[in-house]
Amino acid sequence: MHHYMKIKRVPELLERITDPGARILCGGTDLVVKMRSGAIDPTLLLDISDTEALRGIEGKEDRLIIGAATTVSEIIADRLVAEKLPLLQTVLRTLGSTQIRNRATLGGNLVNASPAADSAIPLLLYQADVNISGIHGDRRVPVEDFLVAPGKTTLTSGEFVRGVSIPAPNAAFGSFFHKVGRRKAMIIAIASLGALVSMKDDVINEIRLAAGSVAPRPIRMRELEQAITGKLVTKALIEHAKTMAINSVSPIDDVRASADYRREVIGELVARVMRDAVSG
Ligand SMILES: Cc1cc2nc3c(=O)[nH]c(=O)nc-3n(C[C@H](O)[C@H](O)[C@H](O)COP(=O)(O)OP(=O)(O)OC[C@H]3O[C@@H](n4cnc5c(N)ncnc54)[C@H](O)[C@@H]3O)c2cc1C
């Protein structure tokens, strides 16, 4: 038996968040699956899906602040996001089905901390911060440090995610996203790669790369980025980048794909992004 509480305001959440057996519920698309399978058995569900302070999208100076309980569908439909962070929409359009996107939230996707969490890719590329609140106050952590391992974040007891704060990039980036999965409609990625690239003729002026499902958490590929920045994109450079990508990841074997196959895929995706960047 579990109790259920609809949270309207943050102080109500802070009052109950450390209750034994308490668990935050938002869209429920991950949590309910885990409860049904018996993986977790919370005694108190704190439903934050209607908590005013955790919802909505707001522009503040050169940043966008997105509340944790904002749904994926709401983010996809937002005009400010379309203008400032187009890759966030491109990626979120591939998350689950329409029904899932209508319930799934940005905060839930991050805290669930799957190595395949799609929202992490654009958030890593745009260098977002996670706004954390809790019984001891507020803090802010780069998304790159927030995600630790499968199901594990830097959240401590008594803390929750209030939202994310994303700087709108000032450079004109081309953006790319590729996700390889087994089923077309509802792809949980076998491997995914996102990129923000600015080119000067055929030379890479700036590049950011982020990969999903090829490590215990979604990752920025910083060594690879550095190795190809300022370089003319040639066949040889693409081959070099591919090898570096294959060697820099640490995927696992699971029911969906082998580790070797995931390495091969990420190498191919890096090559594809570089070719796409040159051809505009
Ligand atoms: C059929 C199906 C397809 C899917 N496809 C994809 C996909 O393609 N890509 C993908 O990335 N994911 C996919 N998912 C996973 C899931 O939909 C997403 O991870 C979703 O964003 C989770 O959000 P939610 O609001 O439903 O989280 P919930 O299930 O409500 O919560 C998830 C976890 O986060 C915690 N939590 C939620 N919000 C907060 C908060 N603000 N602060 C602290 N803790 C919090 C909860 O306690 C729970 O542990 C899929 C799921 C299903 C069932």
XYZ file of N, CA, C and O and ligand atoms in Angstrom, residues 23-33 48 68 72 94-96 100 103-105 107-109 111-112 116-119 155 159-161 179 186-188, ligand 1:
205
model
N 8.831 9.075 -2.192
C 9.436 9.103 -3.522
C 8.709 10.146 -4.361
O 7.482 10.211 -4.349
N 9.460 10.933 -5.106
C 8.849 11.917 -6.000
C 8.287 11.212 -7.230
O 8.918 10.327 -7.798
N 7.083 11.611 -7.600
C 6.438 11.123 -8.820
C 6.186 12.334 -9.712
O 5.657 13.338 -9.251
N 6.578 12.239 -11.008
C 6.233 13.362 -11.896
C 5.353 12.812 -13.011
O 4.173 12.571 -12.795
N 5.890 12.558 -14.205
C 5.059 11.966 -15.258
C 4.767 10.491 -15.006
O 3.820 9.923 -15.544
N 5.620 9.852 -14.229
C 5.429 8.448 -13.871
C 5.846 7.442 -14.940
O 5.714 6.239 -14.737
N 6.368 7.901 -16.069
C 6.646 6.959 -17.168
C 7.818 6.029 -16.860
O 7.909 4.946 -17.424
N 8.701 6.438 -15.984
C 9.749 5.525 -15.503
C 9.345 4.888 -14.178
O 9.494 3.682 -13.991
N 8.828 5.712 -13.279
C 8.553 5.247 -11.917
C 7.503 4.131 -11.889
O 7.674 3.117 -11.200
N 6.437 4.316 -12.633
C 5.348 3.333 -12.590
C 5.816 1.980 -13.143
O 5.461 0.929 -12.615
N 6.663 2.035 -14.172
C 7.226 0.789 -14.725
C 8.014 0.058 -13.637
O 7.880 -1.156 -13.457
N 4.610 15.794 -8.094
C 4.995 17.190 -8.359
C 4.572 17.647 -9.759
O 4.993 18.704 -10.223
N 11.483 21.568 -13.877
C 11.660 20.112 -13.912
C 10.385 19.382 -14.340
O 10.440 18.356 -15.013
N 7.884 16.927 -21.961
C 8.625 16.879 -23.220
C 7.791 17.527 -24.328
O 8.306 18.322 -25.122
N 12.268 12.646 -30.611
C 12.509 11.206 -30.794
C 12.267 10.420 -29.502
O 12.486 9.214 -29.465
N 11.858 11.111 -28.424
C 11.670 10.402 -27.139
C 10.294 9.722 -27.111
O 9.259 10.389 -27.179
N 10.313 8.400 -27.022
C 9.079 7.627 -26.837
C 8.034 7.875 -27.908
O 8.349 8.131 -29.068
N 3.762 9.063 -24.411
C 4.870 9.173 -23.450
C 5.323 10.631 -23.352
O 5.500 11.165 -22.253
N 3.465 12.976 -21.080
C 3.602 12.779 -19.635
C 5.039 12.967 -19.157
O 5.270 13.513 -18.082
N 5.977 12.454 -19.946
C 7.396 12.458 -19.552
C 7.879 13.885 -19.318
O 7.530 14.800 -20.065
N 8.688 14.079 -18.282
C 9.199 15.414 -17.978
C 10.727 15.459 -18.083
O 11.395 14.424 -18.035
N 12.761 16.826 -15.843
C 13.338 16.448 -14.549
C 13.363 14.940 -14.371
O 14.365 14.371 -13.920
N 12.285 14.277 -14.729
C 12.210 12.822 -14.604
C 13.239 12.125 -15.472
O 13.881 11.157 -15.052
N 13.434 12.624 -16.675
C 14.407 12.033 -17.591
C 15.822 12.146 -17.018
O 16.608 11.195 -17.080
N 16.698 12.678 -13.662
C 16.874 11.984 -12.381
C 16.846 10.465 -12.576
O 17.521 9.736 -11.868
N 16.105 9.996 -13.560
C 16.106 8.564 -13.851
C 17.517 8.095 -14.256
O 17.886 6.943 -14.063
N 20.915 6.068 -21.572
C 20.260 6.407 -22.840
C 19.353 7.633 -22.722
O 18.627 7.944 -23.665
N 19.374 8.333 -21.596
C 18.464 9.476 -21.406
C 18.654 10.497 -22.522
O 19.714 11.131 -22.624
N 17.645 10.651 -23.350
C 17.809 11.494 -24.536
C 18.040 12.960 -24.208
O 18.837 13.625 -24.869
N 17.353 13.488 -23.194
C 17.481 14.924 -22.919
C 18.912 15.302 -22.547
O 19.337 16.438 -22.724
N 22.197 13.995 -6.599
C 21.159 14.385 -5.633
C 21.401 13.647 -4.316
O 21.662 12.450 -4.314
N 16.862 16.377 -1.315
C 17.002 17.281 -2.466
C 16.114 16.842 -3.630
O 15.796 15.665 -3.773
N 15.763 17.795 -4.477
C 15.047 17.494 -5.718
C 15.522 18.449 -6.812
O 16.209 19.429 -6.536
N 15.169 18.124 -8.050
C 15.526 18.996 -9.170
C 14.418 20.018 -9.382
O 13.249 19.654 -9.533
N 20.276 8.844 -33.775
C 19.995 7.832 -32.750
C 19.782 6.511 -33.465
O 18.986 6.422 -34.395
N 9.547 3.617 -31.187
C 9.895 3.933 -29.803
C 11.294 3.476 -29.507
O 11.527 2.416 -28.957
N 12.220 4.330 -29.912
C 13.607 3.921 -29.841
C 14.218 4.229 -28.481
O 14.337 5.373 -28.101
N 14.583 3.212 -27.749
C 15.524 3.393 -26.654
C 16.870 3.166 -27.330
O 17.108 2.102 -27.897
C 7.328 3.203 -23.703
C 8.422 4.099 -23.175
C 9.300 4.704 -24.078
C 10.314 5.533 -23.627
N 11.179 6.084 -24.544
C 12.202 6.881 -24.110
C 13.131 7.444 -25.044
O 13.041 7.264 -26.256
N 14.146 8.212 -24.552
C 14.286 8.447 -23.215
O 15.217 9.163 -22.839
N 13.423 7.938 -22.314
C 12.387 7.154 -22.723
N 11.513 6.611 -21.801
C 11.728 6.864 -20.362
C 10.871 7.993 -19.717
O 9.707 8.244 -20.445
C 11.653 9.305 -19.554
O 12.841 9.060 -18.813
C 10.844 10.421 -18.872
O 11.394 11.668 -19.203
C 10.737 10.311 -17.355
O 10.005 11.425 -16.859
P 8.765 11.227 -15.866
O 8.264 12.600 -15.525
O 7.783 10.279 -16.402
O 9.530 10.600 -14.603
P 8.955 9.746 -13.386
O 8.702 8.350 -13.813
O 7.837 10.469 -12.703
O 10.229 9.798 -12.434
C 11.464 9.205 -12.811
C 12.433 9.252 -11.629
O 12.826 10.577 -11.343
C 12.418 10.976 -10.028
N 12.003 12.370 -10.207
C 11.132 12.868 -11.145
N 11.130 14.202 -11.120
C 12.006 14.585 -10.152
C 12.449 15.848 -9.650
N 12.001 17.010 -10.149
N 13.368 15.860 -8.642
C 13.841 14.698 -8.135
N 13.458 13.479 -8.560
C 12.556 13.426 -9.555
C 11.364 9.990 -9.590
O 11.353 9.804 -8.207
C 11.843 8.729 -10.317
O 12.882 8.125 -9.600
C 10.475 5.780 -22.228
C 9.568 5.206 -21.328
C 8.552 4.368 -21.767
C 7.610 3.757 -20.769
